[in-house]
Short mmCIF file of C-alpha atoms in Angstrom, two decimals:
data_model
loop_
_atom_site.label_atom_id
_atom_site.label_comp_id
_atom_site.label_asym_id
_atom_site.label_seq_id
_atom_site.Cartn_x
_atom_site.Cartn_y
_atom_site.Cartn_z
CA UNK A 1 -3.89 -3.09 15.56
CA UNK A 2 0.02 -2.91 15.34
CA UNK A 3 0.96 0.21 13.82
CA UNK A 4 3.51 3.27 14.07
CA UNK A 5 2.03 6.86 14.42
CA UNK A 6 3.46 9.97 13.61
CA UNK A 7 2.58 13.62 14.47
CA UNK A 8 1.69 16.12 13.02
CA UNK A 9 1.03 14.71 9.51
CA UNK A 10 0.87 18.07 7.69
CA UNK A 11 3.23 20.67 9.03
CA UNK A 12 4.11 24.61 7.73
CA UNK A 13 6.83 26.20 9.44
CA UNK A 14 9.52 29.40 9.19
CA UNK A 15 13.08 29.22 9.67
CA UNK A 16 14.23 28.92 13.29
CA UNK A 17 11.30 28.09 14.78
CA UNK A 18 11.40 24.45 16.89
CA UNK A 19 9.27 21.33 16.26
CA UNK A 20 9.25 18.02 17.12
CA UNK A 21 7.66 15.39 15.06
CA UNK A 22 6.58 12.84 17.24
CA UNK A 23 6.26 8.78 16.67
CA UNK A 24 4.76 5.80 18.63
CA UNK A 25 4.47 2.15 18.06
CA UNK A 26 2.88 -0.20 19.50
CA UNK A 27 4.91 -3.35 18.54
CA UNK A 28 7.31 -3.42 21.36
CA UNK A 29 9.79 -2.67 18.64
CA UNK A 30 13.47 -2.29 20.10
CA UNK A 31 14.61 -0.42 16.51
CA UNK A 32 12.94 2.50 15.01
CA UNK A 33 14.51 5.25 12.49
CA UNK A 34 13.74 7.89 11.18
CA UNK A 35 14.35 8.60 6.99
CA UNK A 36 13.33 11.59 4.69
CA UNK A 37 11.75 11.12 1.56
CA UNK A 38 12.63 13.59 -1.24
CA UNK A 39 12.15 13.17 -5.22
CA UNK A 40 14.64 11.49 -6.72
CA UNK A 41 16.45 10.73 -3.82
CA UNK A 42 14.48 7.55 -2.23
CA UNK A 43 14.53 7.16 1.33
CA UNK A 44 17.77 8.37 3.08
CA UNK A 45 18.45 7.33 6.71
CA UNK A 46 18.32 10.27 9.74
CA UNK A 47 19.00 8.76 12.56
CA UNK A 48 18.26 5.06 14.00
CA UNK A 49 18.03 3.47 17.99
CA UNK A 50 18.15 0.13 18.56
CA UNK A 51 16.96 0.00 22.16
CA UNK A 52 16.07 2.80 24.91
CA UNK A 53 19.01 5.36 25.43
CA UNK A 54 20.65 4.13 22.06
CA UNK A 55 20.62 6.50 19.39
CA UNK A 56 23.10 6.80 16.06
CA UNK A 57 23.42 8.58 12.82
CA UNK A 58 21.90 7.56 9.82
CA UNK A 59 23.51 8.95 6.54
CA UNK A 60 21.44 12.69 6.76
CA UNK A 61 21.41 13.73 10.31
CA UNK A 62 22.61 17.12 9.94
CA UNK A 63 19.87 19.32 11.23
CA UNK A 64 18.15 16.87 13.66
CA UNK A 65 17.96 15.11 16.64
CA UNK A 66 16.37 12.55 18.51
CA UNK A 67 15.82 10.56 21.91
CA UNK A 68 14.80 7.43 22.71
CA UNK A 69 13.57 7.74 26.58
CA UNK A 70 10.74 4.87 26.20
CA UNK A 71 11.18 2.42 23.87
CA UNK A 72 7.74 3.12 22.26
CA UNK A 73 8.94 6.56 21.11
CA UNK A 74 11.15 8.26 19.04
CA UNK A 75 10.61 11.80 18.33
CA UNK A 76 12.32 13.51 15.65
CA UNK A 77 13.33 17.64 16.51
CA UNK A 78 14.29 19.86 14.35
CA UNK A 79 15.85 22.77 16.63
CA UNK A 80 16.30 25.50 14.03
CA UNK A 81 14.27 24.26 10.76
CA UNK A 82 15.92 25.28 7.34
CA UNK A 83 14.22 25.28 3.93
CA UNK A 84 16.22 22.37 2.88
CA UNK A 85 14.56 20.44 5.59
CA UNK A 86 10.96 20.80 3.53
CA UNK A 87 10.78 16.59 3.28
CA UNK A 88 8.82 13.80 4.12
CA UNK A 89 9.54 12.43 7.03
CA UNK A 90 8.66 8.50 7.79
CA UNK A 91 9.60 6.74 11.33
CA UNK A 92 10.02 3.13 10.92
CA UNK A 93 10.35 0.39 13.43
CA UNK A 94 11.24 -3.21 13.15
CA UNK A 95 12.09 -5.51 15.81
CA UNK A 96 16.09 -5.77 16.70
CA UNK A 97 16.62 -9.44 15.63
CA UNK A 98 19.30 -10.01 12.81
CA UNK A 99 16.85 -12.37 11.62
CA UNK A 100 13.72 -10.11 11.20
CA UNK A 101 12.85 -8.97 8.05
CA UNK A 102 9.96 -5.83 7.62
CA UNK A 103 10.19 -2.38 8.31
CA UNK A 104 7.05 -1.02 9.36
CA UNK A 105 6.31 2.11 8.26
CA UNK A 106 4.36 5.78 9.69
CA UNK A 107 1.53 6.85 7.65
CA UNK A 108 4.82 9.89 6.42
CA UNK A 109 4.50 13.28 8.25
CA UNK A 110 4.76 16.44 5.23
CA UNK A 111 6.73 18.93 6.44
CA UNK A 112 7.21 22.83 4.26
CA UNK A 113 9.91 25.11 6.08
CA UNK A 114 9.31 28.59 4.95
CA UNK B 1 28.88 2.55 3.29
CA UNK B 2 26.12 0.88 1.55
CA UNK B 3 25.50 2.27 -1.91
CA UNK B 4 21.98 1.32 -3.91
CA UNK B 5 21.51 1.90 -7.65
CA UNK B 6 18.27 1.52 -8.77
CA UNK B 7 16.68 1.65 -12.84
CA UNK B 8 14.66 2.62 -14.71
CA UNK B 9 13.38 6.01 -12.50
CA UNK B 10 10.11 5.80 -14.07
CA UNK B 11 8.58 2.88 -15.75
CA UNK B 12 5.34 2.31 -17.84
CA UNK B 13 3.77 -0.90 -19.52
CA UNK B 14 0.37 -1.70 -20.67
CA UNK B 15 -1.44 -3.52 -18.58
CA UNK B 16 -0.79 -7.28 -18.54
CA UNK B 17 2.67 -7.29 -19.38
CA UNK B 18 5.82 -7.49 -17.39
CA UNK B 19 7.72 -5.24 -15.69
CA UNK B 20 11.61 -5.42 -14.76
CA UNK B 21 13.08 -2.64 -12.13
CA UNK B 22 16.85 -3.57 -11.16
CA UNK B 23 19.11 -2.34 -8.84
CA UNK B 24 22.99 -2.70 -7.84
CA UNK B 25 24.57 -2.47 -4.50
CA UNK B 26 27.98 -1.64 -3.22
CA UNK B 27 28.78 -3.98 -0.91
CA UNK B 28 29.84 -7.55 -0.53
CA UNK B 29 28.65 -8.10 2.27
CA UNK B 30 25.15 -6.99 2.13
CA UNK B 31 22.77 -10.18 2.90
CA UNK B 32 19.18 -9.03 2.73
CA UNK B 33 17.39 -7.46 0.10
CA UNK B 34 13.87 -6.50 0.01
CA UNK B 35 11.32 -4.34 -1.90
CA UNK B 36 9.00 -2.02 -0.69
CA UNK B 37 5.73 -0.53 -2.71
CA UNK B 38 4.69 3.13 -2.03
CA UNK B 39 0.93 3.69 -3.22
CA UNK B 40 0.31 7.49 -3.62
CA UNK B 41 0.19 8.95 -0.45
CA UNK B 42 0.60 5.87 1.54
CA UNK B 43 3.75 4.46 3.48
CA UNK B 44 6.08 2.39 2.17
CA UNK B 45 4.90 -1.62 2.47
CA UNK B 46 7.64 -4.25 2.08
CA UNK B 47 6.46 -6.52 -0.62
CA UNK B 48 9.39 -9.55 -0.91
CA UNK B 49 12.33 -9.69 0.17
CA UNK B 50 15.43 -12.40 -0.87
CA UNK B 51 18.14 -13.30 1.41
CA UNK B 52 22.15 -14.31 -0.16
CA UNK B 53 21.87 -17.52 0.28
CA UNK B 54 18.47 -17.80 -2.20
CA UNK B 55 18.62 -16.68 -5.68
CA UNK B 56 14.94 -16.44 -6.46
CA UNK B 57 12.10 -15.72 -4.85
CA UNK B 58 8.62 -16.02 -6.30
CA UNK B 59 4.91 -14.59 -4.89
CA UNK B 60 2.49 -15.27 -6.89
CA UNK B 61 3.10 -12.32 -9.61
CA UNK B 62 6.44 -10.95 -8.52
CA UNK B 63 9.74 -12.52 -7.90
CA UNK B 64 13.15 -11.42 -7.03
CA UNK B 65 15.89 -12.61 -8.53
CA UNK B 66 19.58 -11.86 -6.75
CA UNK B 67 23.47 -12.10 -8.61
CA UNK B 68 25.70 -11.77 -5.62
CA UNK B 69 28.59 -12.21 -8.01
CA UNK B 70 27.47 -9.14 -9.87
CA UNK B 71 25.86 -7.47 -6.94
CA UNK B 72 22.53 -6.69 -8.46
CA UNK B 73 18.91 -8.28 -7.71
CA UNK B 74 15.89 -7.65 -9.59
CA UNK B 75 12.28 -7.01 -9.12
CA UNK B 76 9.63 -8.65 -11.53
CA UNK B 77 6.05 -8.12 -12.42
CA UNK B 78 3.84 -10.27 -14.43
CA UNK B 79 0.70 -9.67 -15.53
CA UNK B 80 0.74 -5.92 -14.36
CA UNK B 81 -2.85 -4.85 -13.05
CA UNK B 82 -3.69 -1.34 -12.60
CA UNK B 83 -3.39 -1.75 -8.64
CA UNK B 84 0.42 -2.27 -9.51
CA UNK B 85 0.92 1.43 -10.34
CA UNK B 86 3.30 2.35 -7.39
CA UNK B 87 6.84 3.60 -6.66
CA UNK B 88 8.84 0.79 -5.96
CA UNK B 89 11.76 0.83 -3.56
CA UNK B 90 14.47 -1.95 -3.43
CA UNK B 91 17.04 -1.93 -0.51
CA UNK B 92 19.97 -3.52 0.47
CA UNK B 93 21.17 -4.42 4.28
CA UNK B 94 24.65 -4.12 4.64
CA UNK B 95 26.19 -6.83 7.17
CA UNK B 96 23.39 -6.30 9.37
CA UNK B 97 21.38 -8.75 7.47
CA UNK B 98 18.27 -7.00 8.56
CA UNK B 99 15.82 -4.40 8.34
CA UNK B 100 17.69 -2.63 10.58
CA UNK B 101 20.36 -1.11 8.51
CA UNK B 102 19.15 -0.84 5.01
CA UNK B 103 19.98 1.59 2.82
CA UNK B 104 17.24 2.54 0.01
CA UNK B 105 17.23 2.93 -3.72
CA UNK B 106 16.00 6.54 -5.43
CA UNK B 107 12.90 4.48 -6.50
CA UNK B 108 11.03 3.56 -9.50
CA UNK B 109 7.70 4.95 -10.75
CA UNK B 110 5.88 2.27 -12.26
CA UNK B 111 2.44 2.93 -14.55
CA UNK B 112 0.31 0.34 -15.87
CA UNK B 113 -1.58 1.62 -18.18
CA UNK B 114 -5.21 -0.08 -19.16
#
């Protein structure tokens, strides 16, 4: 079954202390982003990588960072979590031709920053 | 960049009527527009989608309709059904032309009520 996977789904952390969200697919993707979900505000972009060793910022990436060492994963770190980082989180990926059209999305990973 | 409008923010019809959500974008050279549905505590799906050169779209119930000379598309709904209640997302793609650079609406919380 083609899907992207994220982990953990559910998350409760305090300020400064590291995690990495973690997301797979299984689509042979070459793009996948990551985007935070917050009331009001829709979906805003984090970061994006179109291929292995290709990352960029989206239009929120203060805070995070990513890598792209296989192009089946994308993990999303936050080094020193904030409260304003309490989100959803969704990785997406999508295949990297101009003329591709859906987004696929994680099942959303709830993260609370204490 | 890419900026995405979207109205109304929350939305509510009886059940069996229509139901309009429009957006605007920012730039001219955006190409690709799609919609995605968010059930409660499920990922966003992509729904339709309309491309410049088109400007309608139909799927059984909903079309898209798209003004590039005003730079705003539309979403509609007819016949609502209960399994319609959703937040609805449109986006817009910016010269990529793809999924791989779109930039999201705040979203639209649609209720059809029985």
């Amino acid at each position: 079954e083609a899907q992207v996977t994220q982990n953990p789904r559910y998350l409760i952390t305090v300020t400064g202390k590291k995690l990495t969200v973690t997301c797979s697919q299984n689509m042979n993707h070459e793009y996948m982003s990551w985007y935070r979900q917050d009331p009001g505000l829709g979906l805003r972009q984090i970061y994006y990588s179109m291929n292995v060793e290709v990352t960029d910022k989206g239009d929120v990436p203060e805070g995070y960072k990513v890598s792209r060492k296989e192009k089946r994963n994308f993990p999303l770190i936050l080094e020193s979590p904030s409260p304003n980082q309490t989100s959803l989180y969704f990785c997406a990926s999508t295949l990297g031709t101009a003329n591709t059209g859906e987004l696929f999305f994680g099942e959303g990973s709830r993260l609370t920053v204490l | 960049g890419e900026n995405v409008e979207q109205h109304p923010s929350t939305l509510s019809v009886q059940e069996g009527d229509s139901a309009v959500i429009k957006c605007t974008y920012s730039d001219s050279a955006s190409n690709y527009f799609p919609w995605y549905k968010q059930e409660l505590g499920k990922r966003p799906q992509l729904i339709i989608d309309i491309r410049s050169n088109v400007g309608e779209k139909k799927d059984q119930r909903i079309a898209v309709t798209l003004n590039k000379t005003a730079k705003h598309f539309s979403l509609h709904i007819t016949e609502t059904q209960p399994e319609d209640s959703a937040v609805y997302f449109c986006a817009a793609s910016g010269p990529s032309g793809s999924a791989r650079q779109l930039t999201f609406g705040s979203g639209t919380q649609l209720t059809v009520l029985p």
